[in-house]
Amino acid sequence: MLSDEILMHQSQAETSRNAATEQNRRTLASEIADSPQRAAPLTIRSLSKLMRSGQRVSCLTCYDATTARWLEQAGIEVLLVGDTAGEMVLGFSSTVHTPLDFLITLTAGVKRGAPNTLVMADMPFLSYQADDAEGVRNAGRFMTEGNADLVKVEVDRSFVPLVARMSRAGIPVVAHIGSRPQLSKQQGGYSAAGKSCIDAVALLDDARALVDAGAQMLLVEATPAEVAEQLVRESSVPVIGCGAGPACHGQVVVLQDLLGLTAWQPAFALPAIDFGPQLLAAARGWMQRVRTNDLGPHPYTMTDVQRDAFAAAVAVRRSDSTGSGGTT
Ligand code: KIV
């Protein structure tokens, strides 16, 4: 009696789960049909044109191919394989721990997932600061092994020789200025940049020198809005802001912040959805299904012929093991 009830409960659960899955699939299919498909890969030239035409460009961090595929489907123009992968994927407390080879591997995965999206690779701590030649080679690895479209370095004007050398080698450089998280240990934490007049003017001078050296894009992090506004006014290349206010040509935030998966988010990167509780619910639902053996239809079957042959083979094994002194 009890097993009948369990069976009935399982089949009802299966029917409603299949209906819900089908409904989800239909909703998703229509959303995908409605969403814009990029016909050709976005290039740095088309992106610059877009930005100069006044269209704001969206950038999100991304560290894997599956997510990249969805973000490309959404129409996001730039995916940043940030050194924040060290925090978001590996659980380090700071980006200074992010390994170079790991980031190159992630970059290649993101590009495979989003072949028509511009992928910006972030050069991690000490992959370019110690020696310019090493910096150029490592940047090259992001392009050849990682298939990156742009390579980002956290810099000020003291890195002009490196940027010039990278640029001469054919590497599309993004100069990340303003707040530079790779300096956070030295500075005793994260802080905004350009809050004093002297610092703001220094930031503008850094930008000018780096663009003159060949940087094709600027990324400015954590500055007062009026400083970024002046930067955009003076800049001949697109400016992506990360907590730098609305004047920038584009904006970037960490995807996990946007999804509400992080314990804390900066004020400029408030969550768009509360994905954490949804993830919890999915995990708990899976636990419940495992505990009640509610696994859905089983996809693998045997033909009648194979099943009969298998039964015969099992019978032989049983008699063999009985004959050789095994237990029945
Ligand atoms: O690594 C990163 O995610 C970044 C952005 C926050 C700008 O550099």
mmCIF file of C-alpha atoms and ligand atoms in Angstrom:
data_model
loop_
_atom_site.group_PDB
_atom_site.id
_atom_site.type_symbol
_atom_site.label_atom_id
_atom_site.label_comp_id
_atom_site.label_asym_id
_atom_site.label_seq_id
_atom_site.Cartn_x
_atom_site.Cartn_y
_atom_site.Cartn_z
ATOM 1 C CA MET A 1 0.000 0.000 0.000
ATOM 2 C CA LEU A 2 2.758 2.350 1.058
ATOM 3 C CA SER A 3 4.773 1.589 -2.080
ATOM 4 C CA ASP A 4 1.660 2.265 -4.237
ATOM 5 C CA GLU A 5 1.355 5.689 -2.620
ATOM 6 C CA ILE A 6 5.031 6.431 -3.187
ATOM 7 C CA LEU A 7 4.719 5.377 -6.827
ATOM 8 C CA MET A 8 1.627 7.560 -7.302
ATOM 9 C CA HIS A 9 3.387 10.512 -5.642
ATOM 10 C CA GLN A 10 6.430 9.994 -7.870
ATOM 11 C CA SER A 11 4.394 9.895 -11.064
ATOM 12 C CA GLN A 12 2.417 13.040 -10.065
ATOM 13 C CA ALA A 13 5.664 14.854 -9.238
ATOM 14 C CA GLU A 14 7.127 13.730 -12.557
ATOM 15 C CA THR A 15 4.086 14.939 -14.521
ATOM 16 C CA SER A 16 4.108 18.378 -12.895
ATOM 17 C CA ARG A 17 7.889 18.685 -13.240
ATOM 18 C CA ASN A 18 7.710 17.805 -16.938
ATOM 19 C CA ALA A 19 4.936 20.368 -17.456
ATOM 20 C CA ALA A 20 6.941 23.069 -15.649
ATOM 21 C CA THR A 21 10.078 22.205 -17.609
ATOM 22 C CA GLU A 22 8.146 22.328 -20.871
ATOM 23 C CA GLN A 23 6.673 25.731 -19.927
ATOM 24 C CA ASN A 24 10.156 27.025 -19.027
ATOM 25 C CA ARG A 25 11.505 25.744 -22.309
ATOM 26 C CA ARG A 26 8.736 27.452 -24.278
ATOM 27 C CA THR A 27 9.264 30.766 -22.463
ATOM 28 C CA LEU A 28 12.994 30.564 -23.021
ATOM 29 C CA ALA A 29 12.593 29.638 -26.679
ATOM 30 C CA SER A 30 10.390 32.664 -27.306
ATOM 31 C CA GLU A 31 12.773 34.942 -25.385
ATOM 32 C CA ILE A 32 15.683 33.646 -27.439
ATOM 33 C CA ALA A 33 13.720 34.143 -30.649
ATOM 34 C CA ASP A 34 13.033 37.755 -29.597
ATOM 35 C CA SER A 35 16.584 38.572 -28.590
ATOM 36 C CA PRO A 36 18.939 40.132 -31.130
ATOM 37 C CA GLN A 37 21.412 37.834 -32.833
ATOM 38 C CA ARG A 38 24.777 39.353 -33.675
ATOM 39 C CA ALA A 39 25.407 38.428 -37.289
ATOM 40 C CA ALA A 40 29.166 39.025 -37.244
ATOM 41 C CA PRO A 41 31.798 39.272 -34.531
ATOM 42 C CA LEU A 42 32.034 42.693 -32.906
ATOM 43 C CA THR A 43 35.429 44.284 -33.501
ATOM 44 C CA ILE A 44 37.266 47.054 -31.704
ATOM 45 C CA ARG A 45 36.514 49.273 -34.698
ATOM 46 C CA SER A 46 32.770 48.591 -34.654
ATOM 47 C CA LEU A 47 32.711 49.022 -30.894
ATOM 48 C CA SER A 48 34.506 52.383 -31.048
ATOM 49 C CA LYS A 49 32.071 53.512 -33.730
ATOM 50 C CA LEU A 50 29.133 52.422 -31.599
ATOM 51 C CA MET A 51 30.493 54.287 -28.603
ATOM 52 C CA ARG A 52 31.223 57.440 -30.580
ATOM 53 C CA SER A 53 27.709 57.372 -32.035
ATOM 54 C CA GLY A 54 26.448 57.843 -28.496
ATOM 55 C CA GLN A 55 25.249 54.296 -27.868
ATOM 56 C CA ARG A 56 26.205 53.160 -24.382
ATOM 57 C CA VAL A 57 28.084 49.879 -24.345
ATOM 58 C CA SER A 58 27.555 47.195 -21.707
ATOM 59 C CA CYS A 59 30.342 45.119 -20.308
ATOM 60 C CA LEU A 60 30.156 42.358 -17.704
ATOM 61 C CA THR A 61 32.802 40.149 -16.201
ATOM 62 C CA CYS A 62 32.550 36.536 -17.308
ATOM 63 C CA TYR A 63 34.673 33.519 -16.468
ATOM 64 C CA ASP A 64 33.151 30.543 -18.320
ATOM 65 C CA ALA A 65 31.777 29.482 -21.700
ATOM 66 C CA THR A 66 28.245 28.588 -20.574
ATOM 67 C CA THR A 67 27.617 31.993 -19.027
ATOM 68 C CA ALA A 68 29.336 33.680 -21.982
ATOM 69 C CA ARG A 69 26.856 32.010 -24.356
ATOM 70 C CA TRP A 70 23.917 33.483 -22.415
ATOM 71 C CA LEU A 71 25.512 36.926 -22.169
ATOM 72 C CA GLU A 72 26.152 36.980 -25.917
ATOM 73 C CA GLN A 73 22.534 35.943 -26.433
ATOM 74 C CA ALA A 74 21.514 38.911 -24.263
ATOM 75 C CA GLY A 75 23.492 41.219 -26.540
ATOM 76 C CA ILE A 76 26.217 42.303 -24.079
ATOM 77 C CA GLU A 77 28.935 43.908 -26.198
ATOM 78 C CA VAL A 78 32.063 43.260 -24.097
ATOM 79 C CA LEU A 79 32.916 40.408 -21.745
ATOM 80 C CA LEU A 80 35.769 41.047 -19.336
ATOM 81 C CA VAL A 81 37.642 37.990 -18.127
ATOM 82 C CA GLY A 82 38.716 39.949 -15.090
ATOM 83 C CA ASP A 83 41.377 39.068 -12.570
ATOM 84 C CA THR A 84 38.382 39.138 -10.181
ATOM 85 C CA ALA A 85 38.130 35.487 -11.307
ATOM 86 C CA GLY A 86 40.641 34.909 -8.509
ATOM 87 C CA GLU A 87 38.008 36.097 -6.043
ATOM 88 C CA MET A 88 34.803 34.929 -7.771
ATOM 89 C CA VAL A 89 35.982 31.535 -9.032
ATOM 90 C CA LEU A 90 38.913 30.613 -6.809
ATOM 91 C CA GLY A 91 37.773 32.237 -3.574
ATOM 92 C CA PHE A 92 40.885 34.346 -2.939
ATOM 93 C CA SER A 93 40.477 37.494 -0.868
ATOM 94 C CA SER A 94 42.292 39.656 -3.419
ATOM 95 C CA THR A 95 42.965 39.727 -7.140
ATOM 96 C CA VAL A 96 46.737 39.617 -6.558
ATOM 97 C CA HIS A 97 46.487 35.819 -6.235
ATOM 98 C CA THR A 98 44.895 35.230 -9.657
ATOM 99 C CA PRO A 99 47.173 32.904 -11.670
ATOM 100 C CA LEU A 100 48.188 33.863 -15.220
ATOM 101 C CA ASP A 101 47.708 30.446 -16.866
ATOM 102 C CA PHE A 102 44.315 30.056 -15.214
ATOM 103 C CA LEU A 103 43.144 33.400 -16.598
ATOM 104 C CA ILE A 104 44.380 32.552 -20.108
ATOM 105 C CA THR A 105 42.441 29.262 -19.981
ATOM 106 C CA LEU A 106 39.271 31.053 -18.819
ATOM 107 C CA THR A 107 39.657 33.656 -21.574
ATOM 108 C CA ALA A 108 39.727 30.935 -24.236
ATOM 109 C CA GLY A 109 36.602 29.350 -22.716
ATOM 110 C CA VAL A 110 34.717 32.657 -22.672
ATOM 111 C CA LYS A 111 35.610 33.338 -26.315
ATOM 112 C CA ARG A 112 34.461 29.850 -27.308
ATOM 113 C CA GLY A 113 31.145 30.542 -25.571
ATOM 114 C CA ALA A 114 30.741 34.021 -27.093
ATOM 115 C CA PRO A 115 32.553 34.057 -30.445
ATOM 116 C CA ASN A 116 30.769 37.211 -31.662
ATOM 117 C CA THR A 117 31.400 39.251 -28.519
ATOM 118 C CA LEU A 118 34.488 41.333 -27.780
ATOM 119 C CA VAL A 119 36.432 39.541 -25.087
ATOM 120 C CA MET A 120 38.715 41.656 -22.926
ATOM 121 C CA ALA A 121 41.358 39.735 -20.996
ATOM 122 C CA ASP A 122 42.768 41.095 -17.772
ATOM 123 C CA MET A 123 46.484 40.723 -17.154
ATOM 124 C CA PRO A 124 46.967 39.570 -13.557
ATOM 125 C CA PHE A 125 49.365 40.881 -10.918
ATOM 126 C CA LEU A 126 53.043 40.504 -11.840
ATOM 127 C CA SER A 127 52.349 39.276 -15.362
ATOM 128 C CA TYR A 128 53.472 42.660 -16.769
ATOM 129 C CA GLN A 129 54.897 44.827 -13.970
ATOM 130 C CA ALA A 130 58.331 43.236 -13.545
ATOM 131 C CA ASP A 131 59.602 43.439 -17.081
ATOM 132 C CA ASP A 132 58.236 44.980 -20.294
ATOM 133 C CA ALA A 133 59.366 42.141 -22.575
ATOM 134 C CA GLU A 134 57.705 39.602 -20.298
ATOM 135 C CA GLY A 135 54.583 41.794 -20.283
ATOM 136 C CA VAL A 136 54.427 41.822 -24.077
ATOM 137 C CA ARG A 137 54.881 38.048 -24.239
ATOM 138 C CA ASN A 138 52.203 37.422 -21.628
ATOM 139 C CA ALA A 139 49.805 39.814 -23.361
ATOM 140 C CA GLY A 140 50.510 37.906 -26.579
ATOM 141 C CA ARG A 141 49.557 34.649 -24.846
ATOM 142 C CA PHE A 142 46.140 36.133 -24.036
ATOM 143 C CA MET A 143 45.688 36.710 -27.757
ATOM 144 C CA THR A 144 47.169 33.503 -29.173
ATOM 145 C CA GLU A 145 46.127 30.987 -26.495
ATOM 146 C CA GLY A 146 43.183 32.892 -25.003
ATOM 147 C CA ASN A 147 41.848 34.297 -28.276
ATOM 148 C CA ALA A 148 41.285 37.655 -26.532
ATOM 149 C CA ASP A 149 40.251 40.709 -28.543
ATOM 150 C CA LEU A 150 41.571 43.241 -26.026
ATOM 151 C CA VAL A 151 44.126 43.052 -23.234
ATOM 152 C CA LYS A 152 43.716 45.156 -20.086
ATOM 153 C CA VAL A 153 46.498 46.336 -17.777
ATOM 154 C CA GLU A 154 46.203 48.381 -14.563
ATOM 155 C CA VAL A 155 48.518 51.310 -15.214
ATOM 156 C CA ASP A 156 49.540 54.924 -14.776
ATOM 157 C CA ARG A 157 51.867 56.993 -16.950
ATOM 158 C CA SER A 158 54.939 55.150 -15.609
ATOM 159 C CA PHE A 159 53.777 52.222 -17.789
ATOM 160 C CA VAL A 160 53.930 54.245 -21.014
ATOM 161 C CA PRO A 161 56.966 52.290 -22.325
ATOM 162 C CA LEU A 162 55.139 48.978 -21.751
ATOM 163 C CA VAL A 163 51.936 50.180 -23.428
ATOM 164 C CA ALA A 164 53.941 51.545 -26.382
ATOM 165 C CA ARG A 165 55.765 48.243 -26.729
ATOM 166 C CA MET A 166 52.570 46.193 -26.522
ATOM 167 C CA SER A 167 50.885 48.478 -29.003
ATOM 168 C CA ARG A 168 53.835 48.245 -31.397
ATOM 169 C CA ALA A 169 53.532 44.466 -31.224
ATOM 170 C CA GLY A 170 49.893 44.674 -32.375
ATOM 171 C CA ILE A 171 48.236 44.143 -29.014
ATOM 172 C CA PRO A 172 44.980 46.113 -28.506
ATOM 173 C CA VAL A 173 45.593 47.599 -25.054
ATOM 174 C CA VAL A 174 42.974 48.774 -22.576
ATOM 175 C CA ALA A 175 44.521 51.049 -19.945
ATOM 176 C CA HIS A 176 42.799 50.536 -16.584
ATOM 177 C CA ILE A 177 43.274 53.785 -14.630
ATOM 178 C CA GLY A 178 41.873 55.342 -11.477
ATOM 179 C CA SER A 179 41.431 52.868 -8.662
ATOM 180 C CA ARG A 180 43.718 49.886 -9.336
ATOM 181 C CA PRO A 181 42.834 46.840 -7.240
ATOM 182 C CA GLN A 182 46.240 45.220 -7.884
ATOM 183 C CA LEU A 183 47.700 47.974 -5.642
ATOM 184 C CA SER A 184 45.259 47.293 -2.818
ATOM 185 C CA LYS A 185 47.787 45.513 -0.568
ATOM 186 C CA GLN A 186 50.218 48.397 -0.937
ATOM 187 C CA GLN A 187 47.475 50.940 -0.279
ATOM 188 C CA GLY A 188 45.934 49.080 2.646
ATOM 189 C CA GLY A 189 42.643 48.383 0.891
ATOM 190 C CA TYR A 190 40.470 49.518 -1.972
ATOM 191 C CA SER A 191 39.880 53.225 -2.414
ATOM 192 C CA ALA A 192 38.413 55.672 -4.901
ATOM 193 C CA ALA A 193 40.727 57.696 -7.138
ATOM 194 C CA GLY A 194 40.813 61.318 -8.278
ATOM 195 C CA LYS A 195 38.967 62.726 -5.296
ATOM 196 C CA SER A 196 41.368 65.646 -4.845
ATOM 197 C CA CYS A 197 42.080 68.203 -7.561
ATOM 198 C CA ILE A 198 45.727 67.077 -7.754
ATOM 199 C CA ASP A 199 44.751 63.410 -8.092
ATOM 200 C CA ALA A 200 42.034 64.199 -10.642
ATOM 201 C CA VAL A 201 44.435 66.155 -12.851
ATOM 202 C CA ALA A 202 47.059 63.389 -12.490
ATOM 203 C CA LEU A 203 44.453 60.881 -13.664
ATOM 204 C CA LEU A 204 43.695 62.983 -16.755
ATOM 205 C CA ASP A 205 47.431 63.243 -17.472
ATOM 206 C CA ASP A 206 47.843 59.475 -17.045
ATOM 207 C CA ALA A 207 45.030 58.872 -19.528
ATOM 208 C CA ARG A 208 46.501 61.250 -22.094
ATOM 209 C CA ALA A 209 49.974 59.721 -21.848
ATOM 210 C CA LEU A 210 48.654 56.157 -22.117
ATOM 211 C CA VAL A 211 46.452 56.936 -25.130
ATOM 212 C CA ASP A 212 49.401 58.723 -26.774
ATOM 213 C CA ALA A 213 51.424 55.548 -26.161
ATOM 214 C CA GLY A 214 48.823 53.495 -28.039
ATOM 215 C CA ALA A 215 46.088 52.445 -25.591
ATOM 216 C CA GLN A 216 42.937 51.896 -27.645
ATOM 217 C CA MET A 217 40.498 52.081 -24.792
ATOM 218 C CA LEU A 218 40.404 53.360 -21.214
ATOM 219 C CA LEU A 219 38.742 51.698 -18.245
ATOM 220 C CA VAL A 220 38.369 54.053 -15.300
ATOM 221 C CA GLU A 221 37.475 52.676 -11.904
ATOM 222 C CA ALA A 222 35.967 54.409 -8.867
ATOM 223 C CA THR A 223 36.266 58.123 -9.558
ATOM 224 C CA PRO A 224 33.968 61.079 -8.941
ATOM 225 C CA ALA A 225 31.556 61.570 -11.839
ATOM 226 C CA GLU A 226 32.943 64.988 -12.820
ATOM 227 C CA VAL A 227 36.450 63.555 -13.200
ATOM 228 C CA ALA A 228 35.234 60.806 -15.527
ATOM 229 C CA GLU A 229 33.159 63.388 -17.394
ATOM 230 C CA GLN A 230 36.261 65.465 -18.081
ATOM 231 C CA LEU A 231 38.160 62.307 -19.014
ATOM 232 C CA VAL A 232 35.511 61.438 -21.621
ATOM 233 C CA ARG A 233 35.596 65.018 -22.911
ATOM 234 C CA GLU A 234 39.374 64.890 -23.383
ATOM 235 C CA SER A 235 39.637 61.308 -24.612
ATOM 236 C CA SER A 236 40.042 60.301 -28.236
ATOM 237 C CA VAL A 237 39.318 56.645 -27.343
ATOM 238 C CA PRO A 238 36.269 54.983 -25.742
ATOM 239 C CA VAL A 239 36.064 55.090 -21.954
ATOM 240 C CA ILE A 240 34.464 52.285 -19.967
ATOM 241 C CA GLY A 241 33.548 53.187 -16.417
ATOM 242 C CA CYS A 242 33.404 50.984 -13.357
ATOM 243 C CA GLY A 243 31.854 53.164 -10.679
ATOM 244 C CA ALA A 244 32.856 56.331 -12.532
ATOM 245 C CA GLY A 245 29.454 57.815 -13.286
ATOM 246 C CA PRO A 246 27.190 58.217 -16.292
ATOM 247 C CA ALA A 247 29.453 60.153 -18.674
ATOM 248 C CA CYS A 248 31.444 57.070 -19.714
ATOM 249 C CA HIS A 249 30.820 55.464 -23.109
ATOM 250 C CA GLY A 250 30.259 52.103 -21.454
ATOM 251 C CA GLN A 251 29.871 50.528 -18.034
ATOM 252 C CA VAL A 252 31.243 47.381 -16.431
ATOM 253 C CA VAL A 253 30.366 45.514 -13.247
ATOM 254 C CA VAL A 254 31.186 42.103 -11.844
ATOM 255 C CA LEU A 255 28.509 39.635 -12.978
ATOM 256 C CA GLN A 256 28.232 37.963 -9.563
ATOM 257 C CA ASP A 257 27.360 41.372 -8.056
ATOM 258 C CA LEU A 258 24.657 41.901 -10.679
ATOM 259 C CA LEU A 259 23.210 38.448 -9.976
ATOM 260 C CA GLY A 260 23.129 39.038 -6.235
ATOM 261 C CA LEU A 261 25.526 36.170 -5.561
ATOM 262 C CA THR A 262 28.108 38.159 -3.615
ATOM 263 C CA ALA A 263 27.838 38.963 0.085
ATOM 264 C CA TRP A 264 28.307 42.658 -0.610
ATOM 265 C CA GLN A 265 28.067 44.839 -3.718
ATOM 266 C CA PRO A 266 29.415 48.341 -4.381
ATOM 267 C CA ALA A 267 26.704 51.001 -4.709
ATOM 268 C CA PHE A 268 27.209 51.246 -8.485
ATOM 269 C CA ALA A 269 26.731 47.479 -8.963
ATOM 270 C CA LEU A 270 23.499 46.734 -7.161
ATOM 271 C CA PRO A 271 21.956 43.330 -7.965
ATOM 272 C CA ALA A 272 19.462 43.091 -10.823
ATOM 273 C CA ILE A 273 18.123 39.810 -9.462
ATOM 274 C CA ASP A 274 18.409 37.847 -6.260
ATOM 275 C CA PHE A 275 19.879 34.725 -7.800
ATOM 276 C CA GLY A 276 21.375 33.347 -4.558
ATOM 277 C CA PRO A 277 18.034 32.238 -3.073
ATOM 278 C CA GLN A 278 17.022 30.736 -6.450
ATOM 279 C CA LEU A 279 20.229 28.727 -6.471
ATOM 280 C CA LEU A 280 19.503 27.597 -2.908
ATOM 281 C CA ALA A 281 15.991 26.516 -3.903
ATOM 282 C CA ALA A 282 17.308 24.563 -6.908
ATOM 283 C CA ALA A 283 19.925 22.800 -4.752
ATOM 284 C CA ARG A 284 17.351 21.955 -2.065
ATOM 285 C CA GLY A 285 14.885 20.744 -4.704
ATOM 286 C CA TRP A 286 17.583 18.441 -6.069
ATOM 287 C CA MET A 287 18.287 17.083 -2.558
ATOM 288 C CA GLN A 288 14.585 16.351 -2.132
ATOM 289 C CA ARG A 289 14.426 14.548 -5.478
ATOM 290 C CA VAL A 290 17.509 12.467 -4.652
ATOM 291 C CA ARG A 291 16.128 11.500 -1.261
ATOM 292 C CA THR A 292 12.753 10.434 -2.731
ATOM 293 C CA ASN A 293 14.296 8.856 -5.847
ATOM 294 C CA ASP A 294 12.345 11.300 -7.976
ATOM 295 C CA LEU A 295 14.839 11.284 -10.829
ATOM 296 C CA GLY A 296 12.627 11.715 -13.879
ATOM 297 C CA PRO A 297 12.371 9.282 -16.790
ATOM 298 C CA HIS A 298 15.464 7.111 -17.162
ATOM 299 C CA PRO A 299 17.022 7.718 -20.580
ATOM 300 C CA TYR A 300 18.973 4.478 -21.132
ATOM 301 C CA THR A 301 17.223 1.192 -22.051
ATOM 302 C CA MET A 302 18.112 -2.314 -23.271
ATOM 303 C CA THR A 303 16.436 -4.043 -26.209
ATOM 304 C CA ASP A 304 14.435 -7.166 -25.312
ATOM 305 C CA VAL A 305 17.105 -9.322 -26.906
ATOM 306 C CA GLN A 306 19.888 -7.718 -24.865
ATOM 307 C CA ARG A 307 17.813 -7.882 -21.681
ATOM 308 C CA ASP A 308 17.178 -11.634 -22.142
ATOM 309 C CA ALA A 309 20.844 -12.227 -22.926
ATOM 310 C CA PHE A 310 21.817 -10.224 -19.836
ATOM 311 C CA ALA A 311 19.425 -12.243 -17.632
ATOM 312 C CA ALA A 312 20.982 -15.424 -18.970
ATOM 313 C CA ALA A 313 24.498 -14.072 -18.345
ATOM 314 C CA VAL A 314 23.566 -13.140 -14.777
ATOM 315 C CA ALA A 315 22.149 -16.661 -14.216
ATOM 316 C CA VAL A 316 25.436 -18.170 -15.435
ATOM 317 C CA ARG A 317 27.432 -15.881 -13.136
ATOM 318 C CA ARG A 318 25.235 -16.937 -10.241
ATOM 319 C CA SER A 319 25.712 -20.634 -10.907
ATOM 320 C CA ASP A 320 29.451 -20.116 -11.494
ATOM 321 C CA SER A 321 29.866 -18.378 -8.177
ATOM 322 C CA THR A 322 27.807 -21.105 -6.438
ATOM 323 C CA GLY A 323 29.958 -23.790 -8.117
ATOM 324 C CA SER A 324 33.204 -22.112 -7.051
ATOM 325 C CA GLY A 325 32.118 -22.026 -3.438
ATOM 326 C CA GLY A 326 30.585 -18.527 -3.424
ATOM 327 C CA THR A 327 27.443 -17.745 -1.485
ATOM 328 C CA THR A 328 24.051 -17.613 -3.201
HETATM 329 O O1 KIV B 1 38.857 42.273 -12.845
HETATM 330 C C1 KIV B 1 37.816 42.923 -12.928
HETATM 331 O O2 KIV B 1 36.723 42.396 -12.751
HETATM 332 C C2 KIV B 1 37.912 44.344 -13.246
HETATM 333 C C3 KIV B 1 36.664 45.161 -13.238
HETATM 334 C C4 KIV B 1 36.008 45.231 -11.935
HETATM 335 C C5 KIV B 1 36.873 46.469 -13.855
HETATM 336 O O3 KIV B 1 38.964 44.811 -13.521
#
